[in-house]
């Protein structure tokens, strides 16, 4: 079920202990920013008063904040229904640290979205551009699960890992059967990704591996989605379009607040205005039945690979199936 929940993504610091090749903050000309404890509390309180129900501690890497346990407790006491830490889990490889953060959750389930982009050490460390991190992230996941935390996985699809996507799902289900949610993302063309264009995969090549991975998720009862910042054209998701359309519907700006450092940014990634500025559709999209639902192709992607891969959808039955799914599954 896709629920319209009001979520507050709070990025209170820009520093990180990894250096991902696709990081939107890396290469930024803005100075590194860390809000102090009182500034954070003020923003969190404001978010709560604006009726946001879920708080996502974003970064940089939020575990680098010494006051994270205090901020978690503060948010719980205000009444946030869910609090989630978006993390690379490196610091959770230390059991004591993991226990300290998990025990800061007294009223809500400790919840973590862990970035893991490969089950292969070399590829994982290549994409995060930081040596000796893979084993720590795996250990961090283990420690958090042993402490009863809820974990979802955030997985970027790049040229270096796309062929492994089905095996990655097998790896998760074999090694961490308690993990039942994977959020995929294609590369958002900003920040470091603009200097690392060799990591953009060609979508028509990704497609069969990705669809196989989604089949596996379904079979293994793992919830999946694509983050709105990493959305690509729907014609690559045959029979799964409805899931990604549903995600876009619930991610509209009225449901999402984004504070990045000291700047309040209106969440725009799933809006038509944003898509029309950053993406393109060639003329043949006009005959596609999914045209109204589809954001099109990133302009930067089109500069690298062109637009020839796009295939207008003409199957009315597919459209009916999508409409029914949205009616039944988007609340
Ligand atoms: S053909 Fe065009 S409109 Fe249709 S799904 Fe592909 S990109 Fe979107």
Tab-separated table of N, CA and C in Angstrom, residues 243-316:
chain	number	residue	atom	x	y	z
A	243	UNK	N	3.906	0.582	-9.743
A	243	UNK	CA	4.564	0.815	-8.449
A	243	UNK	C	5.260	2.177	-8.436
A	244	UNK	N	5.880	2.501	-9.559
A	244	UNK	CA	6.686	3.728	-9.598
A	244	UNK	C	5.804	4.960	-9.816
A	245	UNK	N	4.702	4.757	-10.509
A	245	UNK	CA	3.741	5.854	-10.646
A	245	UNK	C	3.148	6.157	-9.269
A	246	UNK	N	2.825	5.103	-8.526
A	246	UNK	CA	2.253	5.295	-7.181
A	246	UNK	C	3.221	6.084	-6.298
A	247	UNK	N	4.500	5.772	-6.381
A	247	UNK	CA	5.498	6.478	-5.574
A	247	UNK	C	5.523	7.968	-5.927
A	248	UNK	N	5.450	8.260	-7.217
A	248	UNK	CA	5.446	9.664	-7.651
A	248	UNK	C	4.198	10.397	-7.141
A	249	UNK	N	3.076	9.681	-7.111
A	249	UNK	CA	1.829	10.318	-6.655
A	249	UNK	C	1.945	10.717	-5.184
A	250	UNK	N	2.525	9.836	-4.354
A	250	UNK	CA	2.585	10.181	-2.917
A	250	UNK	C	3.727	11.146	-2.594
A	251	UNK	N	4.670	11.310	-3.520
A	251	UNK	CA	5.831	12.179	-3.259
A	251	UNK	C	5.639	13.616	-3.730
A	252	UNK	N	4.404	14.069	-3.807
A	252	UNK	CA	4.178	15.452	-4.254
A	252	UNK	C	4.584	16.444	-3.156
A	253	UNK	N	4.921	17.679	-3.513
A	253	UNK	CA	5.494	18.620	-2.543
A	253	UNK	C	4.665	18.848	-1.293
A	254	UNK	N	3.339	18.702	-1.382
A	254	UNK	CA	2.535	18.944	-0.162
A	254	UNK	C	2.801	17.885	0.907
A	255	UNK	N	3.430	16.756	0.510
A	255	UNK	CA	3.699	15.693	1.484
A	255	UNK	C	5.144	15.667	1.951
A	256	UNK	N	6.002	16.440	1.323
A	256	UNK	CA	7.432	16.324	1.603
A	256	UNK	C	8.027	17.683	1.953
A	257	UNK	N	8.718	17.718	3.091
A	257	UNK	CA	9.468	18.929	3.453
A	257	UNK	C	10.945	18.538	3.428
A	258	UNK	N	11.742	19.430	2.908
A	258	UNK	CA	13.166	19.144	2.783
A	258	UNK	C	13.957	20.323	3.322
A	259	UNK	N	14.715	20.058	4.393
A	259	UNK	CA	15.608	21.116	4.884
A	259	UNK	C	17.028	20.658	4.624
A	260	UNK	N	17.749	21.444	3.888
A	260	UNK	CA	19.127	21.091	3.551
A	260	UNK	C	20.032	22.162	4.145
A	261	UNK	N	20.730	21.809	5.239
A	261	UNK	CA	21.529	22.808	5.934
A	261	UNK	C	20.603	23.874	6.461
A	262	UNK	N	20.869	25.097	6.097
A	262	UNK	CA	20.011	26.159	6.625
A	262	UNK	C	18.957	26.601	5.613
A	263	UNK	N	18.900	25.883	4.510
A	263	UNK	CA	18.008	26.324	3.447
A	263	UNK	C	16.770	25.458	3.388
A	264	UNK	N	15.612	26.054	3.417
A	264	UNK	CA	14.404	25.265	3.228
A	264	UNK	C	14.184	25.117	1.730
A	265	UNK	N	14.147	23.869	1.269
A	265	UNK	CA	13.915	23.689	-0.151
A	265	UNK	C	12.568	23.039	-0.347
A	266	UNK	N	11.797	23.554	-1.257
A	266	UNK	CA	10.538	22.899	-1.582
A	266	UNK	C	10.873	21.627	-2.344
A	267	UNK	N	10.266	20.536	-1.949
A	267	UNK	CA	10.545	19.266	-2.621
A	267	UNK	C	9.920	19.287	-4.002
A	268	UNK	N	10.727	19.179	-5.010
A	268	UNK	CA	10.207	19.374	-6.360
A	268	UNK	C	10.402	18.181	-7.278
A	269	UNK	N	11.053	17.151	-6.741
A	269	UNK	CA	11.531	16.114	-7.647
A	269	UNK	C	10.425	15.357	-8.388
A	270	UNK	N	9.228	15.331	-7.814
A	270	UNK	CA	8.172	14.569	-8.479
A	270	UNK	C	7.149	15.468	-9.167
A	271	UNK	N	7.460	16.758	-9.287
A	271	UNK	CA	6.458	17.649	-9.886
A	271	UNK	C	6.626	17.757	-11.405
A	272	UNK	N	5.543	18.108	-12.071
A	272	UNK	CA	5.597	18.260	-13.533
A	272	UNK	C	6.555	19.380	-13.925
A	273	UNK	N	6.575	20.464	-13.111
A	273	UNK	CA	7.451	21.610	-13.423
A	273	UNK	C	8.909	21.160	-13.389
A	274	UNK	N	9.244	20.388	-12.341
A	274	UNK	CA	10.629	19.925	-12.224
A	274	UNK	C	10.993	19.042	-13.425
A	275	UNK	N	10.098	18.113	-13.741
A	275	UNK	CA	10.385	17.200	-14.849
A	275	UNK	C	10.574	17.979	-16.150
A	276	UNK	N	9.729	18.996	-16.362
A	276	UNK	CA	9.821	19.675	-17.657
A	276	UNK	C	11.112	20.491	-17.776
A	277	UNK	N	11.704	20.888	-16.634
A	277	UNK	CA	12.976	21.625	-16.695
A	277	UNK	C	14.174	20.702	-16.877
A	278	UNK	N	14.110	19.532	-16.224
A	278	UNK	CA	15.318	18.704	-16.153
A	278	UNK	C	15.302	17.507	-17.101
A	279	UNK	N	14.134	17.242	-17.693
A	279	UNK	CA	14.010	16.022	-18.507
A	279	UNK	C	13.453	16.343	-19.885
A	280	UNK	N	13.611	15.399	-20.788
A	280	UNK	CA	13.032	15.611	-22.116
A	280	UNK	C	12.246	14.388	-22.568
A	281	UNK	N	11.361	14.657	-23.524
A	281	UNK	CA	10.644	13.562	-24.176
A	281	UNK	C	10.716	13.808	-25.671
A	282	UNK	N	11.179	12.838	-26.432
A	282	UNK	CA	11.166	13.032	-27.885
A	282	UNK	C	9.735	12.993	-28.413
A	283	UNK	N	9.566	13.373	-29.663
A	283	UNK	CA	8.216	13.521	-30.210
A	283	UNK	C	7.393	12.242	-30.137
A	284	UNK	N	8.055	11.090	-30.274
A	284	UNK	CA	7.252	9.855	-30.296
A	284	UNK	C	6.590	9.553	-28.950
A	285	UNK	N	6.998	10.237	-27.882
A	285	UNK	CA	6.309	10.060	-26.599
A	285	UNK	C	4.856	10.497	-26.681
A	286	UNK	N	4.534	11.351	-27.662
A	286	UNK	CA	3.151	11.833	-27.783
A	286	UNK	C	2.160	10.702	-28.061
A	287	UNK	N	2.649	9.603	-28.650
A	287	UNK	CA	1.709	8.498	-28.926
A	287	UNK	C	1.737	7.440	-27.818
A	288	UNK	N	2.497	7.709	-26.765
A	288	UNK	CA	2.620	6.729	-25.685
A	288	UNK	C	1.465	6.868	-24.693
A	289	UNK	N	0.859	5.756	-24.339
A	289	UNK	CA	-0.277	5.795	-23.405
A	289	UNK	C	0.147	6.183	-21.994
A	290	UNK	N	1.422	6.086	-21.698
A	290	UNK	CA	1.891	6.438	-20.350
A	290	UNK	C	2.423	7.866	-20.271
A	291	UNK	N	2.279	8.593	-21.361
A	291	UNK	CA	2.863	9.941	-21.448
A	291	UNK	C	2.498	10.830	-20.250
A	292	UNK	N	1.248	10.761	-19.834
A	292	UNK	CA	0.803	11.622	-18.723
A	292	UNK	C	1.414	11.251	-17.387
A	293	UNK	N	1.772	9.997	-17.240
A	293	UNK	CA	2.355	9.533	-15.973
A	293	UNK	C	3.875	9.645	-15.966
A	294	UNK	N	4.463	9.768	-17.141
A	294	UNK	CA	5.910	9.578	-17.275
A	294	UNK	C	6.660	10.914	-17.259
A	295	UNK	N	7.791	10.909	-16.550
A	295	UNK	CA	8.576	12.139	-16.422
A	295	UNK	C	9.500	12.358	-17.624
A	296	UNK	N	9.801	11.289	-18.355
A	296	UNK	CA	10.752	11.413	-19.463
A	296	UNK	C	12.169	11.099	-19.025
A	297	UNK	N	13.094	11.523	-19.857
A	297	UNK	CA	14.493	11.131	-19.693
A	297	UNK	C	15.322	12.340	-19.238
A	298	UNK	N	16.224	12.123	-18.276
A	298	UNK	CA	17.113	13.217	-17.867
A	298	UNK	C	17.815	13.796	-19.096
A	299	UNK	N	17.892	15.111	-19.173
A	299	UNK	CA	18.585	15.730	-20.326
A	299	UNK	C	20.029	15.263	-20.400
A	300	UNK	N	20.649	15.153	-19.230
A	300	UNK	CA	22.065	14.761	-19.222
A	300	UNK	C	22.237	13.326	-19.727
A	301	UNK	N	21.303	12.467	-19.355
A	301	UNK	CA	21.355	11.088	-19.856
A	301	UNK	C	21.240	11.096	-21.386
A	302	UNK	N	20.298	11.906	-21.895
A	302	UNK	CA	20.084	11.961	-23.348
A	302	UNK	C	21.345	12.447	-24.069
A	303	UNK	N	22.114	13.331	-23.398
A	303	UNK	CA	23.377	13.780	-24.021
A	303	UNK	C	24.378	12.624	-24.112
A	304	UNK	N	24.328	11.714	-23.157
A	304	UNK	CA	25.285	10.593	-23.155
A	304	UNK	C	24.833	9.484	-24.105
A	305	UNK	N	23.556	9.077	-23.988
A	305	UNK	CA	23.099	7.880	-24.708
A	305	UNK	C	22.040	8.153	-25.779
A	306	UNK	N	21.576	9.405	-25.906
A	306	UNK	CA	20.518	9.686	-26.882
A	306	UNK	C	19.154	9.237	-26.367
A	307	UNK	N	18.148	9.278	-27.257
A	307	UNK	CA	16.775	8.951	-26.823
A	307	UNK	C	16.217	7.737	-27.575
A	308	UNK	N	17.077	7.068	-28.348
A	308	UNK	CA	16.587	5.986	-29.201
A	308	UNK	C	16.000	4.792	-28.451
A	309	UNK	N	16.380	4.646	-27.173
A	309	UNK	CA	15.914	3.459	-26.426
A	309	UNK	C	14.435	3.512	-26.062
A	310	UNK	N	13.854	4.728	-26.069
A	310	UNK	CA	12.486	4.870	-25.568
A	310	UNK	C	11.481	4.200	-26.510
A	311	UNK	N	10.514	3.489	-25.923
A	311	UNK	CA	9.531	2.762	-26.739
A	311	UNK	C	8.133	3.104	-26.267
A	312	UNK	N	7.393	3.882	-27.023
A	312	UNK	CA	6.036	4.243	-26.610
A	312	UNK	C	5.186	3.006	-26.296
A	313	UNK	N	4.411	3.106	-25.220
A	313	UNK	CA	3.535	2.007	-24.817
A	313	UNK	C	2.190	2.199	-25.500
A	314	UNK	N	1.725	1.124	-26.192
A	314	UNK	CA	0.455	1.266	-26.918
A	314	UNK	C	-0.601	0.282	-26.430
A	315	UNK	N	-0.254	-0.463	-25.430
A	315	UNK	CA	-1.117	-1.528	-24.949
A	315	UNK	C	-2.159	-0.982	-23.949
A	316	UNK	N	-3.419	-0.914	-24.395
A	316	UNK	CA	-4.494	-0.354	-23.553
A	316	UNK	C	-4.662	-1.143	-22.255
